[in-house]
mmCIF file of C-alpha atoms and ligand atoms in Angstrom:
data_model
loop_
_atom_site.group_PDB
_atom_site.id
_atom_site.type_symbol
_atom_site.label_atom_id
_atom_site.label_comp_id
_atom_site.label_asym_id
_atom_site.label_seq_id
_atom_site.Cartn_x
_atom_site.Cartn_y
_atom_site.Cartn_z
ATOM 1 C CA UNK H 1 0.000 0.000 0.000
ATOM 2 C CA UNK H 2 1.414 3.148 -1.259
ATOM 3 C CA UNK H 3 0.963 7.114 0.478
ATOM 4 C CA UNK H 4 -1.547 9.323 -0.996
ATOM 5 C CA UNK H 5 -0.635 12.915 -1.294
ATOM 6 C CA UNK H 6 -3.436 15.582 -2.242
ATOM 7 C CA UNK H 7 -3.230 18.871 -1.552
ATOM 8 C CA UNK H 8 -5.793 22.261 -2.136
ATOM 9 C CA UNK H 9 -5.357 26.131 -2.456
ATOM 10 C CA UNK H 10 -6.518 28.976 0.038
ATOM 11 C CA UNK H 11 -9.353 31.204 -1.377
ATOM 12 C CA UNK H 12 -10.385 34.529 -1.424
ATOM 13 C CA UNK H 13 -13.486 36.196 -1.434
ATOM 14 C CA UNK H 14 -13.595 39.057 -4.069
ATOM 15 C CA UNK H 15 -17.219 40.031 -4.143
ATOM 16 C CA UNK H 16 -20.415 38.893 -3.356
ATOM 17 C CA UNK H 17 -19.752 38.455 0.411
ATOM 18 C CA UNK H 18 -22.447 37.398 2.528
ATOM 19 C CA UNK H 19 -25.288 37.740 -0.552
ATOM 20 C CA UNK H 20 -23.806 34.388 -1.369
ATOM 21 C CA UNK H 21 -25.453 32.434 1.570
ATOM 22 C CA UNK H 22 -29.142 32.546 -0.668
ATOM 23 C CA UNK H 23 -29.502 30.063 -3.402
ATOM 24 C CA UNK H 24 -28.521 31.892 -6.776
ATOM 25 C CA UNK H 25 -26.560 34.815 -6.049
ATOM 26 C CA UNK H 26 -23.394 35.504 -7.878
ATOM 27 C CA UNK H 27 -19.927 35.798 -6.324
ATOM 28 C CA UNK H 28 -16.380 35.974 -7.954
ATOM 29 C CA UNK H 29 -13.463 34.410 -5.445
ATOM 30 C CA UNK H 30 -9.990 32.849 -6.614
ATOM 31 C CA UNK H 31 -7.482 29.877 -5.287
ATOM 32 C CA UNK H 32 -4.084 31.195 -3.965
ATOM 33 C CA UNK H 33 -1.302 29.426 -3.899
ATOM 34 C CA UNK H 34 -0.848 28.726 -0.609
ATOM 35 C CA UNK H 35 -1.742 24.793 -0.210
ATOM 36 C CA UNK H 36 -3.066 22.386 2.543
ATOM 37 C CA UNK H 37 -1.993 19.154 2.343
ATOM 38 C CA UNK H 38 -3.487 15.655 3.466
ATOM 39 C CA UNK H 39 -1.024 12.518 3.161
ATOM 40 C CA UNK H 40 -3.031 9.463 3.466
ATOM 41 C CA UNK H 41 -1.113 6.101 4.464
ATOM 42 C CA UNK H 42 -2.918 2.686 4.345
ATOM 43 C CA UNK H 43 -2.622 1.452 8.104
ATOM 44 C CA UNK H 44 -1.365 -1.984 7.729
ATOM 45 C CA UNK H 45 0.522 -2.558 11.360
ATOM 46 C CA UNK H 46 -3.527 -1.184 13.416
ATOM 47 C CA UNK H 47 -6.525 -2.089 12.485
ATOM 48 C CA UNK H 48 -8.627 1.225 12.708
ATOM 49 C CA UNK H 49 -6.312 4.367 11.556
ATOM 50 C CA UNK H 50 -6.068 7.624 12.589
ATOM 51 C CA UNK H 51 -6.217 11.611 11.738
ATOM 52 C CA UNK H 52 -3.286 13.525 12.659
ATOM 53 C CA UNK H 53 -4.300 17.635 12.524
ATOM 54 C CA UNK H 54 -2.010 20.315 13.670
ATOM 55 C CA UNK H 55 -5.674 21.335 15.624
ATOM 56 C CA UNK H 56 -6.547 18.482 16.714
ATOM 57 C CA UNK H 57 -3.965 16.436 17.329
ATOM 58 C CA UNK H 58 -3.964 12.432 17.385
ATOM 59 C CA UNK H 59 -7.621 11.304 16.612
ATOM 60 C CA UNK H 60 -7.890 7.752 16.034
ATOM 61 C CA UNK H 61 -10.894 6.282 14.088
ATOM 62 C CA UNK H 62 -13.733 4.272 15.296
ATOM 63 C CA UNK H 63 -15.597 1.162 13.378
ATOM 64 C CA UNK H 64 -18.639 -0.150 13.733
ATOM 65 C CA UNK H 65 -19.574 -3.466 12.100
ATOM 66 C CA UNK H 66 -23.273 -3.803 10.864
ATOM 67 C CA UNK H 67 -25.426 -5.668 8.452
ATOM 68 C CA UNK H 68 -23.447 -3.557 5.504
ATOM 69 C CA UNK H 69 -20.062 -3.972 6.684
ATOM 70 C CA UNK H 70 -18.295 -1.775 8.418
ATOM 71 C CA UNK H 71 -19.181 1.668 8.960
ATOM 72 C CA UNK H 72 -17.406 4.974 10.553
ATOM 73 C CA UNK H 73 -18.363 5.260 13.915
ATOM 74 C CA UNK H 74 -19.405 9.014 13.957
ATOM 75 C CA UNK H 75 -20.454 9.680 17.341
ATOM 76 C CA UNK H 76 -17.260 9.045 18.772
ATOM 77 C CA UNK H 77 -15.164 11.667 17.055
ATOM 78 C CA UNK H 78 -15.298 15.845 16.858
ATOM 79 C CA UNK H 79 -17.436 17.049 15.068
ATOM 80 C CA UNK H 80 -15.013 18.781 12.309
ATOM 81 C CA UNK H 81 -14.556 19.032 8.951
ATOM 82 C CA UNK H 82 -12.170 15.965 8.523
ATOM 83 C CA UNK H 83 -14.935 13.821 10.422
ATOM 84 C CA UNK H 84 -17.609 15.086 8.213
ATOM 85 C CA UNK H 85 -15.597 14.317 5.188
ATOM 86 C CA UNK H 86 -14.577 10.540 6.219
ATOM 87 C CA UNK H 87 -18.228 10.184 7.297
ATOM 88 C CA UNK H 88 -19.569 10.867 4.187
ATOM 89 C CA UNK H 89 -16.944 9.287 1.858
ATOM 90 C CA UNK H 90 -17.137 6.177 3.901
ATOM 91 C CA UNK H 91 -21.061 6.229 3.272
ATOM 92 C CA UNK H 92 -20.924 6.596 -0.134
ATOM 93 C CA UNK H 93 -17.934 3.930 -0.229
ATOM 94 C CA UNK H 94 -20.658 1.449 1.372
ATOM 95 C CA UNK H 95 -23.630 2.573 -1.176
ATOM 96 C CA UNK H 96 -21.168 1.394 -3.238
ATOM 97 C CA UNK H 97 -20.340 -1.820 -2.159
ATOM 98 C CA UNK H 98 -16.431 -0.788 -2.167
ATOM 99 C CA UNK H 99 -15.001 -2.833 0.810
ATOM 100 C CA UNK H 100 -13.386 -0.611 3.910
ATOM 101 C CA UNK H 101 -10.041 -0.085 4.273
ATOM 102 C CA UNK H 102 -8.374 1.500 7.231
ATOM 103 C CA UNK H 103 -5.368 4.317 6.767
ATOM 104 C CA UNK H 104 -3.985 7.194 8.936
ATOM 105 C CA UNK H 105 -4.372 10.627 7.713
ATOM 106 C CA UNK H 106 -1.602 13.637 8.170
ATOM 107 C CA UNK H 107 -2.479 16.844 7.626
ATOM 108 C CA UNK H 108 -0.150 19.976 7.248
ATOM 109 C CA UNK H 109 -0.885 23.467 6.386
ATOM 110 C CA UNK H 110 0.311 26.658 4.918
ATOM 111 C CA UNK H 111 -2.964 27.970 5.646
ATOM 112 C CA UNK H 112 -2.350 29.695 9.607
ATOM 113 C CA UNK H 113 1.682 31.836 10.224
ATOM 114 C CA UNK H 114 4.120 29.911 12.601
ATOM 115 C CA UNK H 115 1.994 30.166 15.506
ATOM 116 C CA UNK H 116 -1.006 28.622 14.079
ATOM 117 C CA UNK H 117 -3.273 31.710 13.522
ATOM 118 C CA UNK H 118 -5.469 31.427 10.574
ATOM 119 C CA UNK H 119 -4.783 33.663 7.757
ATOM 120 C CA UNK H 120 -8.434 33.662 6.936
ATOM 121 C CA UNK H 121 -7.676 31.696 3.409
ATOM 122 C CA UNK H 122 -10.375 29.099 4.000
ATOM 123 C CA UNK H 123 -8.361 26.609 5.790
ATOM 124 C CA UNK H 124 -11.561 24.586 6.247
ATOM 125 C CA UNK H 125 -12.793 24.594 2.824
ATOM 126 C CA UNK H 126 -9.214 23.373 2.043
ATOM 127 C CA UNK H 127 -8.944 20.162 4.523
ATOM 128 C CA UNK H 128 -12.463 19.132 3.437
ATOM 129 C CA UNK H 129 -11.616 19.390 -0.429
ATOM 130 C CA UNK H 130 -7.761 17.743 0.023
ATOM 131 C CA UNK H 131 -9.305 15.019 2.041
ATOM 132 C CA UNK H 132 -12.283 14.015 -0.571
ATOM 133 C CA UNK H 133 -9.642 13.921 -3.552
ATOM 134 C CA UNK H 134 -7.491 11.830 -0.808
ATOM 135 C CA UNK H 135 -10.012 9.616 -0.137
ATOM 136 C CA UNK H 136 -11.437 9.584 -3.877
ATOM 137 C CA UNK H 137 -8.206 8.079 -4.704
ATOM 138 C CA UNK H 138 -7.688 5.581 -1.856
ATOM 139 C CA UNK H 139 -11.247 4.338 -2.741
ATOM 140 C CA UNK H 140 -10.637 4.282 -6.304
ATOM 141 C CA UNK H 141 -14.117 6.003 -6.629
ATOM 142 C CA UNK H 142 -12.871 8.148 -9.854
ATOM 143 C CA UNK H 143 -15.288 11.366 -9.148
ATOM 144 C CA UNK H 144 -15.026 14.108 -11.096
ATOM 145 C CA UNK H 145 -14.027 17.862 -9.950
ATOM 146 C CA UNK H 146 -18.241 18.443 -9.228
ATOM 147 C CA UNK H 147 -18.662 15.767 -7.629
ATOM 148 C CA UNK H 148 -15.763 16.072 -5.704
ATOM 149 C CA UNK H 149 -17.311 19.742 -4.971
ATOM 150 C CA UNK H 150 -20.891 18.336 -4.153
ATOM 151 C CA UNK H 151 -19.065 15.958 -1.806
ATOM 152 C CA UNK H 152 -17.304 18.086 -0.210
ATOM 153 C CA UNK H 153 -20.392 20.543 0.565
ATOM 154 C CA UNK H 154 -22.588 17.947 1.625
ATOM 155 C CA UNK H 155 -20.010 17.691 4.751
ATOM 156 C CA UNK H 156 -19.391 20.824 5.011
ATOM 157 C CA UNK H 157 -22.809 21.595 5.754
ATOM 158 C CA UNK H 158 -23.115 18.610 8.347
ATOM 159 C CA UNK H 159 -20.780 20.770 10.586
ATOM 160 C CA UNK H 160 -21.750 24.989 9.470
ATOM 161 C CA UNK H 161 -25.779 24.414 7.535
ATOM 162 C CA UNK H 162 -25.327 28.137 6.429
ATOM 163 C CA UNK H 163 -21.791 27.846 4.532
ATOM 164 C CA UNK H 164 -22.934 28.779 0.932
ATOM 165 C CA UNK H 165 -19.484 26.329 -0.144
ATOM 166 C CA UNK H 166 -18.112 29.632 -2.284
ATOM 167 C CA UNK H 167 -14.266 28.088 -0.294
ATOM 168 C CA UNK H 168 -15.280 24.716 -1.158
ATOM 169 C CA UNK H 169 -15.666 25.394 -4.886
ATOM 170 C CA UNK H 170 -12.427 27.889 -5.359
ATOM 171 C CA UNK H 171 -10.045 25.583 -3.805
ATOM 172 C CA UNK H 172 -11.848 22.709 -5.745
ATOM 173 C CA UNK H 173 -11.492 24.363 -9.112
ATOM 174 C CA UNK H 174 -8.733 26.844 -8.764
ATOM 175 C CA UNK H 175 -8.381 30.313 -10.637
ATOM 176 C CA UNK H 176 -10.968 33.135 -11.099
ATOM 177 C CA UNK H 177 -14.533 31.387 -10.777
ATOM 178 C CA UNK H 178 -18.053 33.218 -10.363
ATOM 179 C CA UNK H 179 -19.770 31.019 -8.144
ATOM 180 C CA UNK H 180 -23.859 30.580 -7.056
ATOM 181 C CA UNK H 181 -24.675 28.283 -4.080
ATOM 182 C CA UNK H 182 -27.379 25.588 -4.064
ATOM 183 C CA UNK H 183 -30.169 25.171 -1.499
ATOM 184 C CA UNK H 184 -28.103 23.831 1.550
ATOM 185 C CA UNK H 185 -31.529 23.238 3.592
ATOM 186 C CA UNK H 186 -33.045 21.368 1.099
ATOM 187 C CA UNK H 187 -29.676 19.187 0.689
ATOM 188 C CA UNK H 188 -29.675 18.625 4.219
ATOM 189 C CA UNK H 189 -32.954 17.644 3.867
ATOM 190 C CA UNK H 190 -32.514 15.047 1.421
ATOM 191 C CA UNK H 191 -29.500 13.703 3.557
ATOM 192 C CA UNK H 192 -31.535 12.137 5.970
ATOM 193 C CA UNK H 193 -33.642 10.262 3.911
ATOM 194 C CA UNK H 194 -32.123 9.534 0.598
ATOM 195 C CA UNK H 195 -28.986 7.394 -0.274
ATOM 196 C CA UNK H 196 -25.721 9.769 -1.205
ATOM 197 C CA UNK H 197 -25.907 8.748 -4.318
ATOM 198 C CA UNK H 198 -29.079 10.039 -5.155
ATOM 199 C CA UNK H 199 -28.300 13.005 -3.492
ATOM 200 C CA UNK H 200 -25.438 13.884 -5.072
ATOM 201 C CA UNK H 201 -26.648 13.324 -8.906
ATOM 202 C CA UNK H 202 -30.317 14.782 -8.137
ATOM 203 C CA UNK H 203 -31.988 17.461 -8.731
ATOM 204 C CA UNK H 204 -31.635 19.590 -5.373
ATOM 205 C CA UNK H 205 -28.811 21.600 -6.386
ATOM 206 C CA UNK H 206 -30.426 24.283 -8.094
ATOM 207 C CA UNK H 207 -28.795 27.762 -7.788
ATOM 208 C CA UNK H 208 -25.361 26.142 -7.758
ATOM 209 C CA UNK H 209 -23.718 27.437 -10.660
ATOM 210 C CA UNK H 210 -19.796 27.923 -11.024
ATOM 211 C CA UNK H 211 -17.796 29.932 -14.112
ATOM 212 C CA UNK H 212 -14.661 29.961 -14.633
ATOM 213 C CA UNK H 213 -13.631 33.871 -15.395
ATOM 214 C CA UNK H 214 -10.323 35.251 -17.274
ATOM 215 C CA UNK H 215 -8.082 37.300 -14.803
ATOM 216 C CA UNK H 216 -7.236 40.673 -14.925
ATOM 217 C CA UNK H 217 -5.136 41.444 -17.213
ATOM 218 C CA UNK H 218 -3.840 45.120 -16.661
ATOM 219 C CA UNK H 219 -4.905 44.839 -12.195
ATOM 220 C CA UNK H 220 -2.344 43.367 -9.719
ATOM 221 C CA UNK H 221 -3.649 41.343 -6.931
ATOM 222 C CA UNK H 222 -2.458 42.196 -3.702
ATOM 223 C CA UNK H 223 -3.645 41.009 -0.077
ATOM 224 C CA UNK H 224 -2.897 42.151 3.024
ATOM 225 C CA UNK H 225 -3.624 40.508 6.758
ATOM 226 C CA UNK H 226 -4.705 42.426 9.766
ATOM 227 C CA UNK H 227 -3.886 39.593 11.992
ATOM 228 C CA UNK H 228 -6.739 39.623 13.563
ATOM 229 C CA UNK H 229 -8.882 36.170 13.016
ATOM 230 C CA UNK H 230 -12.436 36.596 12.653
ATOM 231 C CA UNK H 231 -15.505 33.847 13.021
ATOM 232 C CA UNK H 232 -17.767 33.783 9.820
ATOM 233 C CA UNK H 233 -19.680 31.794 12.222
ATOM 234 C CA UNK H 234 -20.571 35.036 14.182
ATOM 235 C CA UNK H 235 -20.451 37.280 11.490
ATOM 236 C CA UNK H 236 -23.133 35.880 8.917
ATOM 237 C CA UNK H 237 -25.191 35.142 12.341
ATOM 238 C CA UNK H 238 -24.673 38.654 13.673
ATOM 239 C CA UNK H 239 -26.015 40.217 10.002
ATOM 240 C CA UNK H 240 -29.063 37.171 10.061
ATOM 241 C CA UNK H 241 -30.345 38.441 13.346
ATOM 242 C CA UNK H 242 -30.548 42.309 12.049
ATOM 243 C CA UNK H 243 -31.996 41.448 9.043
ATOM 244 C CA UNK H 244 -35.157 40.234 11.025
ATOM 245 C CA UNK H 245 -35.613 42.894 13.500
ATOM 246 C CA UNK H 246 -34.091 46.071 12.256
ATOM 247 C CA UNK H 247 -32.797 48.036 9.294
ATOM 248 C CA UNK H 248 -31.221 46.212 6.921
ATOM 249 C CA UNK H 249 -33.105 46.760 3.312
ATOM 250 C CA UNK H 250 -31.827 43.159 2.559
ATOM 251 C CA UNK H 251 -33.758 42.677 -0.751
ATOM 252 C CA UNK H 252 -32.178 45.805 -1.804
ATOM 253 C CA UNK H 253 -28.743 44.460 -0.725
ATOM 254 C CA UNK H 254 -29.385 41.233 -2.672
ATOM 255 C CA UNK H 255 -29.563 43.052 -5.593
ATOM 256 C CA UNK H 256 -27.315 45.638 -5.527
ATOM 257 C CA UNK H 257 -24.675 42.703 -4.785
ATOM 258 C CA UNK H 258 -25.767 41.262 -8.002
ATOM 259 C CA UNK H 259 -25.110 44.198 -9.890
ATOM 260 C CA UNK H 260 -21.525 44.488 -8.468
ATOM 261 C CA UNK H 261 -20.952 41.290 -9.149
ATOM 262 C CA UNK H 262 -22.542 40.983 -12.674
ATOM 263 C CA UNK H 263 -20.495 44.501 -13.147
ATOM 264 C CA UNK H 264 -17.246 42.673 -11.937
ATOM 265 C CA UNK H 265 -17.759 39.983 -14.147
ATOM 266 C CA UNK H 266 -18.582 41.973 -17.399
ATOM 267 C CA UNK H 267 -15.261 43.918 -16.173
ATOM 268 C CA UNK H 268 -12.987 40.829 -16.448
ATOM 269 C CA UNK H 269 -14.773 39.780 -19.401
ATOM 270 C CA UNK H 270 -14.129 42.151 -21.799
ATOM 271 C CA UNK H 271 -10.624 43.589 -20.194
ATOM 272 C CA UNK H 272 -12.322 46.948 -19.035
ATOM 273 C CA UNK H 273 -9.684 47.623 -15.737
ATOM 274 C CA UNK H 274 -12.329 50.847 -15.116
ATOM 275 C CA UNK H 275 -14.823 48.666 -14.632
ATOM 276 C CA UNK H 276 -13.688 45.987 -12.730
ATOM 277 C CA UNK H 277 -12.353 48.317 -10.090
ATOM 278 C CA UNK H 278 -15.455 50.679 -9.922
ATOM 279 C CA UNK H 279 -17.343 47.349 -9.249
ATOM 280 C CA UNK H 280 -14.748 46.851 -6.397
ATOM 281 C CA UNK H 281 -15.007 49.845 -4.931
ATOM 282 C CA UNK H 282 -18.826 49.858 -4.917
ATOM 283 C CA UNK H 283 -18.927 46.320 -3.284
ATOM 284 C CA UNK H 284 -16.755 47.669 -0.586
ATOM 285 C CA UNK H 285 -18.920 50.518 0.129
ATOM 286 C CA UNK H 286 -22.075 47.835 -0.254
ATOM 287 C CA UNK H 287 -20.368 45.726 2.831
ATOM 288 C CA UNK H 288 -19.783 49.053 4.917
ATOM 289 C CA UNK H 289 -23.196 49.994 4.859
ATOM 290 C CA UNK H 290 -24.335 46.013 5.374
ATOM 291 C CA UNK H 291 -21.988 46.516 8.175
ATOM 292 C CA UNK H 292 -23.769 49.621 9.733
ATOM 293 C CA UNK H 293 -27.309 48.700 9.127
ATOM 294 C CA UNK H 294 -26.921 45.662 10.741
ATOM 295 C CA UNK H 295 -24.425 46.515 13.675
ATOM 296 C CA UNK H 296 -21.689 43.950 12.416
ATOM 297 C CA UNK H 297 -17.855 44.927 12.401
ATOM 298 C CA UNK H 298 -17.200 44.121 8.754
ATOM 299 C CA UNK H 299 -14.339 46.885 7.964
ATOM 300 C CA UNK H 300 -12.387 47.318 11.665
ATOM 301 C CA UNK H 301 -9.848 49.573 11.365
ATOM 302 C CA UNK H 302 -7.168 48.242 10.192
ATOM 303 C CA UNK H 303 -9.378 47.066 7.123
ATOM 304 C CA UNK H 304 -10.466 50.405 6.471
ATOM 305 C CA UNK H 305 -6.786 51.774 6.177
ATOM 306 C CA UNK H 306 -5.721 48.830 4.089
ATOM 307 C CA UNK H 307 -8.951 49.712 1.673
ATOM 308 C CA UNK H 308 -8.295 53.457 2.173
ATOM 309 C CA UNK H 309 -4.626 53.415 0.874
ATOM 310 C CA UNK H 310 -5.047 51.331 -2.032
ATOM 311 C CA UNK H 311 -7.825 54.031 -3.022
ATOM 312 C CA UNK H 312 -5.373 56.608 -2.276
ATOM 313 C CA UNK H 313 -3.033 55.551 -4.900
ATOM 314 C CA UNK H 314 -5.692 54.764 -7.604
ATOM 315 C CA UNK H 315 -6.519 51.233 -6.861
ATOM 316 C CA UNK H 316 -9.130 49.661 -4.954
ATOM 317 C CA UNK H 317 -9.718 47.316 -2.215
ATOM 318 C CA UNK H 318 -11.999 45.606 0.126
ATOM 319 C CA UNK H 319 -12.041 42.799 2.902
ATOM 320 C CA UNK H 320 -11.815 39.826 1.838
ATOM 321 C CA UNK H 321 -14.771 37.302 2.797
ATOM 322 C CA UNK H 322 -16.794 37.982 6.176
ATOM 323 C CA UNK H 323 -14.410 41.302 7.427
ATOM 324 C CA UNK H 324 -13.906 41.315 10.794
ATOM 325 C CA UNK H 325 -10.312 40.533 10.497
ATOM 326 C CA UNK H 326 -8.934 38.100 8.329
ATOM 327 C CA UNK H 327 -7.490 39.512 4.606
ATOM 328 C CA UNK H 328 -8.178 42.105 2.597
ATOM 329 C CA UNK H 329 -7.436 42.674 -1.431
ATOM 330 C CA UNK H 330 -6.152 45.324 -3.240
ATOM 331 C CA UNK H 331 -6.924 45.552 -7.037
ATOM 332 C CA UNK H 332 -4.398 47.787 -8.299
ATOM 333 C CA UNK H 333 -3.312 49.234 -11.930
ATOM 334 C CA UNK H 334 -0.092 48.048 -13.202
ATOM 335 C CA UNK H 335 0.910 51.527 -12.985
ATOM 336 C CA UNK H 336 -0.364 52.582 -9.807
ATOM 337 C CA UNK H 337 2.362 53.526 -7.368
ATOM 338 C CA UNK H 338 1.687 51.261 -4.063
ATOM 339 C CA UNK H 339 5.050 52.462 -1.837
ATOM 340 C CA UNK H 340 2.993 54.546 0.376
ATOM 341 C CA UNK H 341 0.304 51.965 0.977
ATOM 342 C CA UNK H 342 2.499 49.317 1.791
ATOM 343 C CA UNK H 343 4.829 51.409 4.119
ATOM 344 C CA UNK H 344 1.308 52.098 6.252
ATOM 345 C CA UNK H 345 0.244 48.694 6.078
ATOM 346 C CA UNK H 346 3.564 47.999 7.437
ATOM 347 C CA UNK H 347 3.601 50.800 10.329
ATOM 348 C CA UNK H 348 0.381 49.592 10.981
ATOM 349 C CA UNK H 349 0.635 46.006 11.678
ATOM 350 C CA UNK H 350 -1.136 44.836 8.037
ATOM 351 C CA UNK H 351 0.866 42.255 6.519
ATOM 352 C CA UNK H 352 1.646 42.117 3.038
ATOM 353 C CA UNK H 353 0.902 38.394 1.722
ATOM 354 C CA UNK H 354 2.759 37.508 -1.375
ATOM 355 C CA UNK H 355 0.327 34.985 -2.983
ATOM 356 C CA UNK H 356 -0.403 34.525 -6.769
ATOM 357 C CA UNK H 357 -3.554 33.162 -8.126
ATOM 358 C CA UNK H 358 -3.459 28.970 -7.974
ATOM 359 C CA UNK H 359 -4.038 27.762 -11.467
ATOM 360 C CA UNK H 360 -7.230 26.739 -12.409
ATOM 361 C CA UNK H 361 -7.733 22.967 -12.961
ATOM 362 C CA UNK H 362 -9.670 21.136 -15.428
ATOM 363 C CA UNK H 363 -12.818 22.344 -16.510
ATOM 364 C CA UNK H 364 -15.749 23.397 -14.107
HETATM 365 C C1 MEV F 401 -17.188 34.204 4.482
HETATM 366 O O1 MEV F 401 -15.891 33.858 4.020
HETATM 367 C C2 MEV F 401 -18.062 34.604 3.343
HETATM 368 C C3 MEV F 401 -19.541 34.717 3.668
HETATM 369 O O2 MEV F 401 -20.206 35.028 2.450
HETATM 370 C C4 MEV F 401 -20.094 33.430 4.253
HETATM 371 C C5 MEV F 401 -20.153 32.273 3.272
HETATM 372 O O3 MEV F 401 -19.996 32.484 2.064
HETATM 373 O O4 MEV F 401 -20.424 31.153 3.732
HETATM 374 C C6 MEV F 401 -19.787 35.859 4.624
#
């Protein structure tokens, strides 16, 4: 038995933040090339196997034999993303009538700086998508990039129901993507009561849609940290609450995402750098005022003076994903002279990240 090696890209959010969550609305992200790996051995020595996460530490992995063979135990491990995935895989393994196998599972990751805080690149997204292909291959189950995606959201939504998988599907295809999210309620639905199988070639997964878009050709990507890590968790749940009992228009926020997006799009479509960064700037300003009318931290400080500088020198920016923390990205023109924005993200704790785009792979 031979070792297994799969890795997958970081992500970034570059518009269409939060709007994402409903069924059917647009958002553009990208893969960076900054990799988590999973290196899966076949245990031969113990029966059972293990995961090995830099979080977690040593887990080792439960059985349970029943009429169908042998089956993950799931109660008996955390509830994470790596669980969710070997869960899943192993039940669609046993709709398949592929024997079990057992195997120990490493995990390393570029994804946090040397004291394991999280960059905010979608190191979840990233262990969930290395360990399908890792598992794909160990099985032999030959899926394809979707349904390596659809795999990998129907776990992710066994351990965060809202995620709208916009991670899952960047570090699963790699490169510039547009990207819609399916139902997740009704797929969770259909996961108690239907085999895998059927779930994953039926017909619940409208509004998923994913594009793959041509980059900028005239912008420069840039990305800075603040250091600070945020939870989506509390974020998205923070800007769900307001939107029942107070001000946010959120119809009106739904589509005025879609035009930024659609306008972002069109932007990197035809090559019009104008466009694509007026559609940046206006999805920043759309999150500031999501952030106010709902009482959510989206742009703390430091995210604001990251955005503000690159504006400053003719470029634009934003925060990455949920704000809070975490990344933000700078869109800048090939001419535009950044040495003043980067010596105050520097005198103000913002880290310049030098990451490229990850390559896009196959077709979507
Ligand atoms: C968080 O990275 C992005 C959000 O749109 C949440 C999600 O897409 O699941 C805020």
């Amino acid at each position: 038995p031979g070792t297994i090696e799969t890795r997958a890209p970081g992500k970034l959010f570059i518009a269409g933040e939060y709007a994402v969550v409903e069924p059917g609305q647009p958002s553009v992200l990208i893969a960076v090339d900054r990799y988590l790996t999973v290196t899966l051995s076949e245990s031969v020595g113990h029966a059972a196997g293990s995961v090995h996460s830099p979080e977690y530490g040593l887990i080792p992995l439960t059985w349970t034999r029943g009429d169908s063979g042998l089956t993950i135990d799931r109660e008996h491990h955390p509830y994470d993303y790596v669980m969710a995935v070997i869960g899943t895989v192993e039940q669609l393994r046993g709709e398949l009538g592929i024997p079990a196998r057992f195997y120990d599972l490493r995990i390393a990751s570029e994804l946090d700086d040397a004291s394991g805080r999280k960059f905010g690149l979608g190191s979840s997204a990233a262990v969930t998508v290395a360990t399908v292909h890792a598992l794909d291959r160990f099985y032999e189950l030959g899926l394809t990039a979707r349904e390596r995606f659809k795999l990998a959201l129907l776990a992710t939504i066994q351990v965060s129901p809202n995620a709208s998988g916009g991670d899952v599907a960047a570090s699963t295809f790699g490169g510039w993507i547009r990207y819609s999210a399916p139902n997740r309620a009704t797929l969770r639905a259909q996961l108690d009561d239907r085999p895998l199988r059927e779930v994953l070639s039926g017909d619940g997964w409208e509004g998923f849609d994913v594009a793959r878009l041509a980059p900028p050709h005239g912008l420069r990507l840039l990305v800075g940290w603040t250091g600070s890590p945020a939870s989506t968790e509390r974020l998205v749940g923070g800007v769900r609450r307001s939107r029942r009992d107070s001000g946010v228009d959120y119809p009106a926020f739904l589509l005025e995402s879609r035009g930024c997006v659609d306008d972002l799009v069109s932007g990197l479509d035809d090559g019009d750098d104008d466009l694509t960064l007026d559609a940046l700037r206006r999805a920043r300003r759309l999150l500031q005022r999501l952030g106010a009318q709902s009482g959510t931290l989206i742009e703390t400080d430091r995210l604001a003076r990251l955005c503000d500088t690159a504006e400053a020198a003719g470029a634009a920016g934003k925060p990455s994903g949920a704000g809070g923390g975490d990344c933000g990205i700078v869109l800048a023109p090939a001419d535009a002279d950044l040495t003043r924005m980067l010596r105050s993200w520097e005198s103000h704790d913002i880290r310049h990240l030098t990451l490229s785009v990850h390559p896009p792979e196959g077709s979507v």
